[in-house]
mmCIF file with all atom_site columns, N, CA and C in Angstrom:
data_model
loop_
_atom_site.group_PDB
_atom_site.id
_atom_site.type_symbol
_atom_site.label_atom_id
_atom_site.label_alt_id
_atom_site.label_comp_id
_atom_site.label_asym_id
_atom_site.label_entity_id
_atom_site.label_seq_id
_atom_site.pdbx_PDB_ins_code
_atom_site.Cartn_x
_atom_site.Cartn_y
_atom_site.Cartn_z
_atom_site.occupancy
_atom_site.B_iso_or_equiv
_atom_site.pdbx_formal_charge
_atom_site.auth_seq_id
_atom_site.auth_comp_id
_atom_site.auth_asym_id
_atom_site.auth_atom_id
_atom_site.pdbx_PDB_model_num
ATOM 1   N N  . GLU A 1 1  ? -4.598  -6.383 -14.585 1.00 0.00 ? 1342 GLU A N  1
ATOM 2   C CA . GLU A 1 1  ? -5.696  -6.756 -13.697 1.00 0.00 ? 1342 GLU A CA 1
ATOM 3   C C  . GLU A 1 1  ? -7.021  -7.094 -14.288 1.00 0.00 ? 1342 GLU A C  1
ATOM 4   N N  . CYS A 1 2  ? -7.731  -5.692 -14.692 1.00 0.00 ? 1343 CYS A N  1
ATOM 5   C CA . CYS A 1 2  ? -9.077  -6.049 -15.420 1.00 0.00 ? 1343 CYS A CA 1
ATOM 6   C C  . CYS A 1 2  ? -9.329  -6.940 -16.480 1.00 0.00 ? 1343 CYS A C  1
ATOM 7   N N  . ARG A 1 3  ? -7.886  -7.098 -17.165 1.00 0.00 ? 1344 ARG A N  1
ATOM 8   C CA . ARG A 1 3  ? -8.152  -7.722 -18.394 1.00 0.00 ? 1344 ARG A CA 1
ATOM 9   C C  . ARG A 1 3  ? -9.041  -7.186 -19.531 1.00 0.00 ? 1344 ARG A C  1
ATOM 10  N N  . GLU A 1 4  ? -9.193  -5.905 -19.530 1.00 0.00 ? 1345 GLU A N  1
ATOM 11  C CA . GLU A 1 4  ? -10.209 -5.245 -20.433 1.00 0.00 ? 1345 GLU A CA 1
ATOM 12  C C  . GLU A 1 4  ? -9.374  -4.434 -21.648 1.00 0.00 ? 1345 GLU A C  1
ATOM 13  N N  . PHE A 1 5  ? -9.570  -4.626 -22.799 1.00 0.00 ? 1346 PHE A N  1
ATOM 14  C CA . PHE A 1 5  ? -9.087  -3.833 -24.012 1.00 0.00 ? 1346 PHE A CA 1
ATOM 15  C C  . PHE A 1 5  ? -9.542  -2.206 -23.744 1.00 0.00 ? 1346 PHE A C  1
ATOM 16  N N  . LYS A 1 6  ? -8.693  -1.199 -23.868 1.00 0.00 ? 1347 LYS A N  1
ATOM 17  C CA . LYS A 1 6  ? -8.780  0.029  -23.100 1.00 0.00 ? 1347 LYS A CA 1
ATOM 18  C C  . LYS A 1 6  ? -8.059  0.939  -24.127 1.00 0.00 ? 1347 LYS A C  1
ATOM 19  N N  . PRO A 1 7  ? -8.261  2.066  -24.578 1.00 0.00 ? 1348 PRO A N  1
ATOM 20  C CA . PRO A 1 7  ? -7.655  2.770  -25.232 1.00 0.00 ? 1348 PRO A CA 1
ATOM 21  C C  . PRO A 1 7  ? -6.422  3.372  -24.450 1.00 0.00 ? 1348 PRO A C  1
ATOM 22  N N  . VAL A 1 8  ? -5.195  3.596  -25.199 1.00 0.00 ? 1349 VAL A N  1
ATOM 23  C CA . VAL A 1 8  ? -3.917  3.926  -24.739 1.00 0.00 ? 1349 VAL A CA 1
ATOM 24  C C  . VAL A 1 8  ? -3.924  5.290  -23.726 1.00 0.00 ? 1349 VAL A C  1
ATOM 25  N N  . THR A 1 9  ? -4.974  6.068  -23.990 1.00 0.00 ? 1350 THR A N  1
ATOM 26  C CA . THR A 1 9  ? -5.139  7.080  -22.808 1.00 0.00 ? 1350 THR A CA 1
ATOM 27  C C  . THR A 1 9  ? -5.553  6.401  -21.434 1.00 0.00 ? 1350 THR A C  1
ATOM 28  N N  . GLU A 1 10 ? -6.224  5.205  -21.513 1.00 0.00 ? 1351 GLU A N  1
ATOM 29  C CA . GLU A 1 10 ? -6.415  4.931  -20.121 1.00 0.00 ? 1351 GLU A CA 1
ATOM 30  C C  . GLU A 1 10 ? -5.126  4.462  -19.595 1.00 0.00 ? 1351 GLU A C  1
ATOM 31  N N  . PHE A 1 11 ? -4.167  4.089  -19.774 1.00 0.00 ? 1352 PHE A N  1
ATOM 32  C CA . PHE A 1 11 ? -2.972  3.889  -19.364 1.00 0.00 ? 1352 PHE A CA 1
ATOM 33  C C  . PHE A 1 11 ? -1.828  4.866  -18.942 1.00 0.00 ? 1352 PHE A C  1
ATOM 34  N N  . TYR A 1 12 ? -0.952  4.665  -17.843 1.00 0.00 ? 1353 TYR A N  1
ATOM 35  C CA . TYR A 1 12 ? 0.127   5.674  -17.298 1.00 0.00 ? 1353 TYR A CA 1
ATOM 36  C C  . TYR A 1 12 ? 1.137   5.474  -18.498 1.00 0.00 ? 1353 TYR A C  1
ATOM 37  N N  . SER A 1 13 ? 1.804   6.282  -18.831 1.00 0.00 ? 1354 SER A N  1
ATOM 38  C CA . SER A 1 13 ? 3.167   6.024  -19.818 1.00 0.00 ? 1354 SER A CA 1
ATOM 39  C C  . SER A 1 13 ? 4.090   5.665  -18.691 1.00 0.00 ? 1354 SER A C  1
ATOM 40  N N  . TYR A 1 14 ? 4.839   4.932  -19.514 1.00 0.00 ? 1355 TYR A N  1
ATOM 41  C CA . TYR A 1 14 ? 5.914   4.168  -18.784 1.00 0.00 ? 1355 TYR A CA 1
ATOM 42  C C  . TYR A 1 14 ? 7.137   3.971  -19.692 1.00 0.00 ? 1355 TYR A C  1
ATOM 43  N N  . PRO A 1 15 ? 8.258   4.050  -19.526 1.00 0.00 ? 1356 PRO A N  1
ATOM 44  C CA . PRO A 1 15 ? 9.753   3.977  -20.327 1.00 0.00 ? 1356 PRO A CA 1
ATOM 45  C C  . PRO A 1 15 ? 9.847   2.546  -20.639 1.00 0.00 ? 1356 PRO A C  1
ATOM 46  N N  . GLY A 1 16 ? 9.373   2.171  -21.794 1.00 0.00 ? 1357 GLY A N  1
ATOM 47  C CA . GLY A 1 16 ? 9.572   0.634  -21.903 1.00 0.00 ? 1357 GLY A CA 1
ATOM 48  C C  . GLY A 1 16 ? 9.427   0.536  -23.360 1.00 0.00 ? 1357 GLY A C  1
ATOM 49  N N  . ARG A 1 17 ? 9.038   -0.889 -23.784 1.00 0.00 ? 1358 ARG A N  1
ATOM 50  C CA . ARG A 1 17 ? 8.948   -1.072 -25.377 1.00 0.00 ? 1358 ARG A CA 1
ATOM 51  C C  . ARG A 1 17 ? 7.523   -0.476 -25.710 1.00 0.00 ? 1358 ARG A C  1
ATOM 52  N N  . SER A 1 18 ? 6.616   -0.526 -24.858 1.00 0.00 ? 1359 SER A N  1
ATOM 53  C CA . SER A 1 18 ? 5.356   -0.175 -25.519 1.00 0.00 ? 1359 SER A CA 1
ATOM 54  C C  . SER A 1 18 ? 4.976   1.448  -25.066 1.00 0.00 ? 1359 SER A C  1
ATOM 55  N N  . GLY A 1 19 ? 5.672   1.800  -24.194 1.00 0.00 ? 1360 GLY A N  1
ATOM 56  C CA . GLY A 1 19 ? 5.501   3.343  -23.872 1.00 0.00 ? 1360 GLY A CA 1
ATOM 57  C C  . GLY A 1 19 ? 4.446   3.406  -22.452 1.00 0.00 ? 1360 GLY A C  1
ATOM 58  N N  . VAL A 1 20 ? 3.494   2.495  -22.486 1.00 0.00 ? 1361 VAL A N  1
ATOM 59  C CA . VAL A 1 20 ? 2.528   2.415  -21.482 1.00 0.00 ? 1361 VAL A CA 1
ATOM 60  C C  . VAL A 1 20 ? 2.765   1.395  -20.522 1.00 0.00 ? 1361 VAL A C  1
ATOM 61  N N  . MET A 1 21 ? 2.117   1.413  -19.185 1.00 0.00 ? 1362 MET A N  1
ATOM 62  C CA . MET A 1 21 ? 2.258   0.459  -18.012 1.00 0.00 ? 1362 MET A CA 1
ATOM 63  C C  . MET A 1 21 ? 1.625   -0.988 -18.445 1.00 0.00 ? 1362 MET A C  1
ATOM 64  N N  . GLY A 1 22 ? 1.645   -1.993 -17.769 1.00 0.00 ? 1363 GLY A N  1
ATOM 65  C CA . GLY A 1 22 ? 0.645   -3.024 -18.069 1.00 0.00 ? 1363 GLY A CA 1
ATOM 66  C C  . GLY A 1 22 ? -0.724  -3.151 -17.612 1.00 0.00 ? 1363 GLY A C  1
ATOM 67  N N  . MET A 1 23 ? -0.835  -2.272 -16.672 1.00 0.00 ? 1364 MET A N  1
ATOM 68  C CA . MET A 1 23 ? -1.945  -2.011 -16.234 1.00 0.00 ? 1364 MET A CA 1
ATOM 69  C C  . MET A 1 23 ? -2.771  -0.538 -16.420 1.00 0.00 ? 1364 MET A C  1
ATOM 70  N N  . CYS A 1 24 ? -4.059  -0.787 -16.614 1.00 0.00 ? 1365 CYS A N  1
ATOM 71  C CA . CYS A 1 24 ? -5.049  0.699  -16.668 1.00 0.00 ? 1365 CYS A CA 1
ATOM 72  C C  . CYS A 1 24 ? -4.850  1.238  -15.428 1.00 0.00 ? 1365 CYS A C  1
ATOM 73  N N  . LYS A 1 25 ? -5.182  2.852  -15.775 1.00 0.00 ? 1366 LYS A N  1
ATOM 74  C CA . LYS A 1 25 ? -5.138  3.693  -14.482 1.00 0.00 ? 1366 LYS A CA 1
ATOM 75  C C  . LYS A 1 25 ? -5.755  3.290  -13.398 1.00 0.00 ? 1366 LYS A C  1
ATOM 76  N N  . ARG A 1 26 ? -7.137  2.643  -13.679 1.00 0.00 ? 1367 ARG A N  1
ATOM 77  C CA . ARG A 1 26 ? -8.015  2.430  -12.609 1.00 0.00 ? 1367 ARG A CA 1
ATOM 78  C C  . ARG A 1 26 ? -7.421  1.253  -11.664 1.00 0.00 ? 1367 ARG A C  1
ATOM 79  N N  . CYS A 1 27 ? -6.893  0.321  -12.316 1.00 0.00 ? 1368 CYS A N  1
ATOM 80  C CA . CYS A 1 27 ? -6.281  -0.673 -11.633 1.00 0.00 ? 1368 CYS A CA 1
ATOM 81  C C  . CYS A 1 27 ? -5.122  -0.525 -10.833 1.00 0.00 ? 1368 CYS A C  1
ATOM 82  N N  . CYS A 1 28 ? -4.296  0.336  -11.312 1.00 0.00 ? 1369 CYS A N  1
ATOM 83  C CA . CYS A 1 28 ? -3.082  0.904  -10.796 1.00 0.00 ? 1369 CYS A CA 1
ATOM 84  C C  . CYS A 1 28 ? -3.509  1.785  -9.461  1.00 0.00 ? 1369 CYS A C  1
ATOM 85  N N  . ILE A 1 29 ? -4.528  2.683  -9.607  1.00 0.00 ? 1370 ILE A N  1
ATOM 86  C CA . ILE A 1 29 ? -5.264  3.473  -8.317  1.00 0.00 ? 1370 ILE A CA 1
ATOM 87  C C  . ILE A 1 29 ? -5.624  2.270  -7.287  1.00 0.00 ? 1370 ILE A C  1
ATOM 88  N N  . ARG A 1 30 ? -6.380  1.428  -7.826  1.00 0.00 ? 1371 ARG A N  1
ATOM 89  C CA . ARG A 1 30 ? -6.913  0.190  -6.961  1.00 0.00 ? 1371 ARG A CA 1
ATOM 90  C C  . ARG A 1 30 ? -5.768  -0.677 -6.217  1.00 0.00 ? 1371 ARG A C  1
ATOM 91  N N  . LEU A 1 31 ? -4.714  -0.875 -6.868  1.00 0.00 ? 1372 LEU A N  1
ATOM 92  C CA . LEU A 1 31 ? -4.040  -1.691 -6.327  1.00 0.00 ? 1372 LEU A CA 1
ATOM 93  C C  . LEU A 1 31 ? -3.094  -0.734 -5.298  1.00 0.00 ? 1372 LEU A C  1
ATOM 94  N N  . ALA A 1 32 ? -2.688  0.639  -5.623  1.00 0.00 ? 1373 ALA A N  1
ATOM 95  C CA . ALA A 1 32 ? -2.180  1.422  -4.606  1.00 0.00 ? 1373 ALA A CA 1
ATOM 96  C C  . ALA A 1 32 ? -2.779  1.375  -3.482  1.00 0.00 ? 1373 ALA A C  1
ATOM 97  N N  . VAL A 1 33 ? -4.309  1.776  -3.425  1.00 0.00 ? 1374 VAL A N  1
ATOM 98  C CA . VAL A 1 33 ? -4.862  1.900  -2.366  1.00 0.00 ? 1374 VAL A CA 1
ATOM 99  C C  . VAL A 1 33 ? -4.913  0.700  -1.528  1.00 0.00 ? 1374 VAL A C  1
ATOM 100 N N  . ALA A 1 34 ? -4.849  -0.372 -2.298  1.00 0.00 ? 1375 ALA A N  1
ATOM 101 C CA . ALA A 1 34 ? -5.122  -1.866 -1.282  1.00 0.00 ? 1375 ALA A CA 1
ATOM 102 C C  . ALA A 1 34 ? -3.553  -1.892 -0.643  1.00 0.00 ? 1375 ALA A C  1
ATOM 103 N N  . TYR A 1 35 ? -2.542  -1.658 -1.289  1.00 0.00 ? 1376 TYR A N  1
ATOM 104 C CA . TYR A 1 35 ? -1.143  -1.619 -0.699  1.00 0.00 ? 1376 TYR A CA 1
ATOM 105 C C  . TYR A 1 35 ? -0.879  -0.682 0.340   1.00 0.00 ? 1376 TYR A C  1
ATOM 106 N N  . LYS A 1 36 ? -1.672  0.456  0.201   1.00 0.00 ? 1377 LYS A N  1
ATOM 107 C CA . LYS A 1 36 ? -1.437  1.495  1.327   1.00 0.00 ? 1377 LYS A CA 1
ATOM 108 C C  . LYS A 1 36 ? -2.121  0.980  2.545   1.00 0.00 ? 1377 LYS A C  1
ATOM 109 N N  . ARG A 1 37 ? -3.478  0.378  2.407   1.00 0.00 ? 1378 ARG A N  1
ATOM 110 C CA . ARG A 1 37 ? -4.098  -0.096 3.754   1.00 0.00 ? 1378 ARG A CA 1
ATOM 111 C C  . ARG A 1 37 ? -3.552  -1.224 4.468   1.00 0.00 ? 1378 ARG A C  1
ATOM 112 N N  . LYS A 1 38 ? -2.813  -1.947 3.519   1.00 0.00 ? 1379 LYS A N  1
ATOM 113 C CA . LYS A 1 38 ? -1.986  -3.002 4.037   1.00 0.00 ? 1379 LYS A CA 1
ATOM 114 C C  . LYS A 1 38 ? -0.730  -2.769 4.944   1.00 0.00 ? 1379 LYS A C  1
ATOM 115 N N  . ARG A 1 39 ? -0.366  -1.536 4.336   1.00 0.00 ? 1380 ARG A N  1
ATOM 116 C CA . ARG A 1 39 ? 0.841   -1.111 5.162   1.00 0.00 ? 1380 ARG A CA 1
ATOM 117 C C  . ARG A 1 39 ? 0.314   -0.490 6.264   1.00 0.00 ? 1380 ARG A C  1
ATOM 118 N N  . ARG A 1 40 ? -0.716  0.442  6.265   1.00 0.00 ? 1381 ARG A N  1
ATOM 119 C CA . ARG A 1 40 ? -1.226  0.994  7.245   1.00 0.00 ? 1381 ARG A CA 1
ATOM 120 C C  . ARG A 1 40 ? -1.398  -0.037 8.601   1.00 0.00 ? 1381 ARG A C  1
ATOM 121 N N  . GLU A 1 41 ? -2.069  -1.057 8.141   1.00 0.00 ? 1382 GLU A N  1
ATOM 122 C CA . GLU A 1 41 ? -2.677  -1.967 9.169   1.00 0.00 ? 1382 GLU A CA 1
ATOM 123 C C  . GLU A 1 41 ? -1.251  -2.413 9.839   1.00 0.00 ? 1382 GLU A C  1
ATOM 124 N N  . LYS A 1 42 ? -0.320  -3.034 9.061   1.00 0.00 ? 1383 LYS A N  1
ATOM 125 C CA . LYS A 1 42 ? 0.922   -3.629 9.417   1.00 0.00 ? 1383 LYS A CA 1
ATOM 126 C C  . LYS A 1 42 ? 1.648   -2.545 10.296  1.00 0.00 ? 1383 LYS A C  1
ATOM 127 N N  . ARG A 1 43 ? 1.668   -1.367 10.120  1.00 0.00 ? 1384 ARG A N  1
ATOM 128 C CA . ARG A 1 43 ? 2.424   -0.185 10.956  1.00 0.00 ? 1384 ARG A CA 1
ATOM 129 C C  . ARG A 1 43 ? 1.555   -0.316 12.261  1.00 0.00 ? 1384 ARG A C  1
ATOM 130 N N  . ALA A 1 44 ? 0.112   -0.236 12.190  1.00 0.00 ? 1385 ALA A N  1
ATOM 131 C CA . ALA A 1 44 ? -0.632  -0.039 13.456  1.00 0.00 ? 1385 ALA A CA 1
ATOM 132 C C  . ALA A 1 44 ? -0.539  -1.089 14.339  1.00 0.00 ? 1385 ALA A C  1
ATOM 133 N N  . ALA A 1 45 ? -0.196  -2.371 13.765  1.00 0.00 ? 1386 ALA A N  1
ATOM 134 C CA . ALA A 1 45 ? 0.032   -3.796 14.412  1.00 0.00 ? 1386 ALA A CA 1
ATOM 135 C C  . ALA A 1 45 ? 1.228   -3.667 15.170  1.00 0.00 ? 1386 ALA A C  1
ATOM 136 N N  . TYR A 1 46 ? 2.316   -3.246 14.450  1.00 0.00 ? 1387 TYR A N  1
ATOM 137 C CA . TYR A 1 46 ? 3.721   -2.977 14.988  1.00 0.00 ? 1387 TYR A CA 1
ATOM 138 C C  . TYR A 1 46 ? 3.658   -2.030 16.132  1.00 0.00 ? 1387 TYR A C  1
ATOM 139 N N  . LEU A 1 47 ? 3.206   -1.027 15.994  1.00 0.00 ? 1388 LEU A N  1
ATOM 140 C CA . LEU A 1 47 ? 3.002   0.411  17.060  1.00 0.00 ? 1388 LEU A CA 1
ATOM 141 C C  . LEU A 1 47 ? 2.181   -0.464 17.984  1.00 0.00 ? 1388 LEU A C  1
ATOM 142 N N  . LEU A 1 48 ? 0.983   -0.943 17.983  1.00 0.00 ? 1389 LEU A N  1
ATOM 143 C CA . LEU A 1 48 ? 0.595   -1.763 19.209  1.00 0.00 ? 1389 LEU A CA 1
ATOM 144 C C  . LEU A 1 48 ? 1.456   -2.494 19.879  1.00 0.00 ? 1389 LEU A C  1
ATOM 145 N N  . ALA A 1 49 ? 2.109   -3.442 19.300  1.00 0.00 ? 1390 ALA A N  1
ATOM 146 C CA . ALA A 1 49 ? 2.883   -4.241 19.708  1.00 0.00 ? 1390 ALA A CA 1
ATOM 147 C C  . ALA A 1 49 ? 4.059   -3.652 20.697  1.00 0.00 ? 1390 ALA A C  1
ATOM 148 N N  . LYS A 1 50 ? 4.729   -2.507 19.902  1.00 0.00 ? 1391 LYS A N  1
ATOM 149 C CA . LYS A 1 50 ? 5.783   -1.640 20.644  1.00 0.00 ? 1391 LYS A CA 1
ATOM 150 C C  . LYS A 1 50 ? 5.451   -1.269 21.812  1.00 0.00 ? 1391 LYS A C  1
ATOM 151 N N  . ALA A 1 51 ? 4.093   -0.649 21.642  1.00 0.00 ? 1392 ALA A N  1
ATOM 152 C CA . ALA A 1 51 ? 3.282   0.018  23.000  1.00 0.00 ? 1392 ALA A CA 1
ATOM 153 C C  . ALA A 1 51 ? 3.231   -0.938 24.010  1.00 0.00 ? 1392 ALA A C  1
ATOM 154 N N  . ARG A 1 52 ? 2.564   -2.078 23.825  1.00 0.00 ? 1393 ARG A N  1
ATOM 155 C CA . ARG A 1 52 ? 2.520   -2.930 24.716  1.00 0.00 ? 1393 ARG A CA 1
ATOM 156 C C  . ARG A 1 52 ? 3.966   -3.802 25.620  1.00 0.00 ? 1393 ARG A C  1
ATOM 157 N N  . LEU A 1 53 ? 4.808   -3.814 24.807  1.00 0.00 ? 1394 LEU A N  1
ATOM 158 C CA . LEU A 1 53 ? 6.228   -4.012 25.222  1.00 0.00 ? 1394 LEU A CA 1
ATOM 159 C C  . LEU A 1 53 ? 6.811   -3.024 26.164  1.00 0.00 ? 1394 LEU A C  1
ATOM 160 N N  . THR A 1 54 ? 6.300   -1.869 25.824  1.00 0.00 ? 1395 THR A N  1
ATOM 161 C CA . THR A 1 54 ? 6.975   -0.527 26.675  1.00 0.00 ? 1395 THR A CA 1
ATOM 162 C C  . THR A 1 54 ? 6.254   -0.489 27.824  1.00 0.00 ? 1395 THR A C  1
ATOM 163 N N  . THR A 1 55 ? 4.839   -0.796 27.947  1.00 0.00 ? 1396 THR A N  1
ATOM 164 C CA . THR A 1 55 ? 4.199   -0.726 29.025  1.00 0.00 ? 1396 THR A CA 1
ATOM 165 C C  . THR A 1 55 ? 4.603   -2.085 29.879  1.00 0.00 ? 1396 THR A C  1
ATOM 166 N N  . GLU A 1 56 ? 4.843   -3.200 29.158  1.00 0.00 ? 1397 GLU A N  1
ATOM 167 C CA . GLU A 1 56 ? 5.056   -4.490 30.205  1.00 0.00 ? 1397 GLU A CA 1
ATOM 168 C C  . GLU A 1 56 ? 6.542   -3.965 31.067  1.00 0.00 ? 1397 GLU A C  1
ATOM 169 N N  . LYS A 1 57 ? 7.264   -3.238 30.289  1.00 0.00 ? 1398 LYS A N  1
ATOM 170 C CA . LYS A 1 57 ? 8.865   -3.271 30.870  1.00 0.00 ? 1398 LYS A CA 1
ATOM 171 C C  . LYS A 1 57 ? 8.623   -2.199 31.840  1.00 0.00 ? 1398 LYS A C  1
ATOM 172 N N  . ASP A 1 58 ? 7.768   -0.984 31.834  1.00 0.00 ? 1399 ASP A N  1
ATOM 173 C CA . ASP A 1 58 ? 7.628   -0.184 32.853  1.00 0.00 ? 1399 ASP A CA 1
ATOM 174 C C  . ASP A 1 58 ? 6.089   0.203  33.331  1.00 0.00 ? 1399 ASP A C  1
ATOM 175 N N  . PRO A 1 59 ? 5.488   -0.746 33.788  1.00 0.00 ? 1400 PRO A N  1
ATOM 176 C CA . PRO A 1 59 ? 4.029   -0.428 34.140  1.00 0.00 ? 1400 PRO A CA 1
ATOM 177 C C  . PRO A 1 59 ? 3.490   0.838  34.840  1.00 0.00 ? 1400 PRO A C  1
ATOM 178 N N  . GLY A 1 60 ? 4.561   1.190  35.535  1.00 0.00 ? 1401 GLY A N  1
ATOM 179 C CA . GLY A 1 60 ? 4.227   2.435  36.254  1.00 0.00 ? 1401 GLY A CA 1
ATOM 180 C C  . GLY A 1 60 ? 4.485   3.815  35.529  1.00 0.00 ? 1401 GLY A C  1
ATOM 181 N N  . GLY A 1 61 ? 4.861   3.580  34.206  1.00 0.00 ? 1402 GLY A N  1
ATOM 182 C CA . GLY A 1 61 ? 5.013   4.746  33.554  1.00 0.00 ? 1402 GLY A CA 1
ATOM 183 C C  . GLY A 1 61 ? 5.889   5.733  33.991  1.00 0.00 ? 1402 GLY A C  1
ATOM 184 N N  . ALA A 1 62 ? 6.828   5.470  34.768  1.00 0.00 ? 1403 ALA A N  1
ATOM 185 C CA . ALA A 1 62 ? 7.840   6.503  35.561  1.00 0.00 ? 1403 ALA A CA 1
ATOM 186 C C  . ALA A 1 62 ? 8.950   6.750  34.311  1.00 0.00 ? 1403 ALA A C  1
ATOM 187 N N  . GLY A 1 63 ? 9.524   5.752  33.721  1.00 0.00 ? 1404 GLY A N  1
ATOM 188 C CA . GLY A 1 63 ? 10.626  6.071  32.777  1.00 0.00 ? 1404 GLY A CA 1
ATOM 189 C C  . GLY A 1 63 ? 11.881  6.344  33.532  1.00 0.00 ? 1404 GLY A C  1
ATOM 190 N N  . VAL A 1 64 ? 12.866  6.392  32.849  1.00 0.00 ? 1405 VAL A N  1
ATOM 191 C CA . VAL A 1 64 ? 14.368  6.291  33.350  1.00 0.00 ? 1405 VAL A CA 1
ATOM 192 C C  . VAL A 1 64 ? 14.625  7.787  33.974  1.00 0.00 ? 1405 VAL A C  1
ATOM 193 N N  . GLY A 1 65 ? 15.291  7.840  35.044  1.00 0.00 ? 1406 GLY A N  1
ATOM 194 C CA . GLY A 1 65 ? 15.757  9.080  35.707  1.00 0.00 ? 1406 GLY A CA 1
ATOM 195 C C  . GLY A 1 65 ? 14.436  9.689  36.123  1.00 0.00 ? 1406 GLY A C  1
ATOM 196 N N  . GLY A 1 66 ? 13.540  9.235  36.406  1.00 0.00 ? 1407 GLY A N  1
ATOM 197 C CA . GLY A 1 66 ? 12.441  10.085 36.967  1.00 0.00 ? 1407 GLY A CA 1
ATOM 198 C C  . GLY A 1 66 ? 11.763  9.761  38.255  1.00 0.00 ? 1407 GLY A C  1
#
């Protein structure tokens, strides 16, 4: 990500040829946070759409058997 030369201690260990990940710790964290935000937004949109469908089917909110 950042394309900077850093000491090996700035990378997470990873079982492979070099023994470290291809991204530094800071870039890994930044990427993980970005993906988490994206997943959270996607889930919120899904739940909102699901709630809208539920209220469209049953506008009174009585439900089944009530």
